[in-house]
XYZ file of C-alpha atoms in Angstrom:
174
model
C 0.000 0.000 0.000
C 2.852 2.394 0.702
C 4.033 1.856 -2.892
C 0.636 2.987 -4.176
C 0.704 6.023 -1.898
C 4.199 6.894 -3.159
C 3.012 6.617 -6.786
C -0.077 8.755 -6.120
C 2.056 11.293 -4.298
C 4.326 11.612 -7.318
C 1.497 12.582 -9.697
C 1.343 16.351 -10.390
C -2.313 16.780 -9.296
C -2.269 20.594 -9.327
C -1.040 20.709 -12.915
C -3.620 18.120 -14.021
C -6.439 20.000 -12.250
C -5.265 23.305 -13.729
C -5.141 21.842 -17.239
C -8.598 20.246 -16.818
C -10.073 23.510 -15.558
C -8.516 25.383 -18.469
C -10.043 22.991 -21.003
C -13.474 23.016 -19.348
C -13.392 26.825 -19.374
C -12.472 26.821 -23.072
C -15.397 24.497 -23.882
C -17.761 26.705 -21.851
C -16.615 29.764 -23.818
C -17.182 27.938 -27.106
C -20.696 26.882 -26.031
C -21.516 30.474 -25.061
C -20.230 31.784 -28.399
C -22.310 29.239 -30.331
C -25.401 30.193 -28.310
C -24.933 33.920 -28.976
C -24.415 33.375 -32.715
C -27.411 30.996 -32.902
C -29.756 33.313 -31.005
C -28.695 36.678 -32.405
C -26.776 36.351 -35.689
C -27.548 33.272 -37.779
C -29.128 29.894 -37.127
C -30.677 26.904 -38.853
C -34.321 25.864 -38.857
C -36.186 22.802 -40.090
C -39.192 23.808 -42.189
C -41.849 21.100 -42.623
C -45.417 21.034 -43.797
C -47.558 22.042 -46.754
C -48.015 25.769 -46.080
C -44.908 26.908 -47.991
C -45.277 24.630 -51.025
C -43.873 24.890 -53.685
C -41.065 27.111 -52.329
C -40.168 24.593 -49.624
C -40.449 20.817 -49.571
C -43.316 19.084 -47.812
C -40.946 16.538 -46.213
C -38.755 19.298 -44.812
C -35.943 21.659 -45.663
C -33.156 22.903 -43.445
C -32.791 26.637 -43.981
C -30.368 29.298 -42.777
C -32.012 32.137 -40.873
C -30.574 35.659 -40.690
C -31.467 36.907 -37.204
C -29.977 40.386 -37.661
C -32.229 41.632 -40.491
C -35.413 41.408 -38.425
C -33.840 43.426 -35.601
C -32.647 46.107 -38.023
C -36.025 46.370 -39.775
C -34.728 44.924 -43.053
C -37.666 42.649 -43.744
C -39.678 43.469 -46.850
C -42.669 42.172 -48.771
C -41.772 38.925 -50.496
C -39.315 37.739 -47.827
C -39.789 34.340 -46.189
C -39.558 34.824 -42.427
C -39.364 32.715 -39.291
C -41.748 33.984 -36.643
C -43.282 33.037 -33.340
C -46.748 31.640 -34.016
C -49.425 34.154 -32.953
C -51.671 31.186 -32.118
C -49.153 29.142 -30.100
C -46.089 31.013 -28.813
C -44.268 27.699 -28.225
C -44.105 27.148 -31.989
C -42.112 28.820 -34.736
C -43.636 29.068 -38.211
C -42.365 30.105 -41.630
C -44.491 32.396 -43.783
C -43.975 34.935 -46.550
C -44.447 38.638 -45.858
C -47.197 39.888 -48.171
C -47.750 43.348 -46.709
C -45.929 45.816 -44.477
C -47.506 48.455 -42.237
C -49.747 50.795 -44.182
C -50.143 48.414 -47.141
C -53.612 47.432 -48.351
C -53.726 43.655 -48.750
C -56.474 41.863 -50.680
C -56.865 38.163 -50.022
C -59.290 35.328 -50.707
C -61.318 34.622 -47.577
C -61.854 30.915 -48.312
C -59.807 30.037 -51.415
C -60.966 26.416 -51.571
C -64.686 27.186 -51.611
C -65.294 30.709 -52.831
C -63.897 33.629 -54.801
C -64.899 36.105 -52.083
C -62.108 38.494 -51.234
C -61.441 40.995 -48.497
C -59.086 43.966 -48.272
C -57.387 45.078 -45.060
C -54.864 47.796 -44.269
C -51.924 46.512 -42.239
C -51.686 48.537 -39.003
C -48.565 50.296 -37.745
C -45.969 47.913 -36.299
C -47.502 44.867 -38.015
C -46.980 42.734 -41.121
C -49.314 40.550 -43.142
C -47.964 37.009 -43.644
C -49.260 34.137 -45.745
C -48.070 30.700 -46.705
C -47.232 30.202 -50.374
C -49.819 27.407 -50.498
C -52.990 29.346 -49.676
C -55.061 26.163 -49.632
C -53.118 24.607 -46.750
C -51.854 27.473 -44.606
C -52.947 29.081 -41.359
C -51.753 32.639 -41.657
C -52.863 36.265 -41.403
C -56.078 35.373 -43.223
C -57.111 33.545 -40.034
C -55.271 35.394 -37.237
C -54.895 38.859 -38.746
C -51.858 41.111 -38.983
C -48.835 39.930 -36.997
C -46.812 42.254 -34.741
C -43.399 42.881 -36.302
C -41.783 41.866 -33.011
C -42.835 38.233 -33.561
C -40.484 37.955 -36.546
C -37.319 36.241 -35.326
C -35.433 36.060 -38.613
C -35.374 36.172 -42.379
C -34.754 32.962 -44.316
C -32.009 33.480 -46.864
C -30.643 30.072 -47.865
C -31.761 26.456 -48.176
C -29.066 24.194 -46.732
C -30.671 20.740 -47.037
C -31.422 18.786 -49.180
C -28.140 19.468 -50.936
C -29.694 19.185 -54.399
C -31.743 22.309 -53.586
C -28.919 24.194 -51.830
C -28.992 27.907 -52.542
C -30.596 31.243 -51.801
C -34.295 31.611 -51.080
C -35.430 34.277 -53.512
C -38.109 36.691 -52.358
C -41.335 36.294 -54.314
C -43.191 39.336 -55.468
C -45.971 40.046 -53.016
C -49.374 39.762 -54.585
């Protein structure tokens, strides 16, 4: 047993602990940097569902989201945006901006069953968003204009699937 104690006593514990602490601190800094970039600069989102057909795949696309543009007010009609759902704040949804504050937006009330349309003026501090597939989208036609503050980012690039890799072009707002 004294041989084991002598061996343990010869190990440079302070240097090992210092090195371990240094590496743990470095990893913590890296995790913090990734979090800040993801939350405030650029992130990725998985977009699934029929509401953005044909611009985005039904089975899902991974897209890059610019988080700075929304904060600087650089979102315009035609941009695809990631926003907090006005109906369920625990969800994020992707829609296309069709009208900015002050714009008059005309839309079909029930596109699957009637040609009846309605025109609204988007109030100050709000945007009008719609899915590209008006037949399968819950959007401003159901919940009204969306406060600009719910927009968390602007989608600028499709990352996956690789065959569709490239920029997401803004569509002309109708």
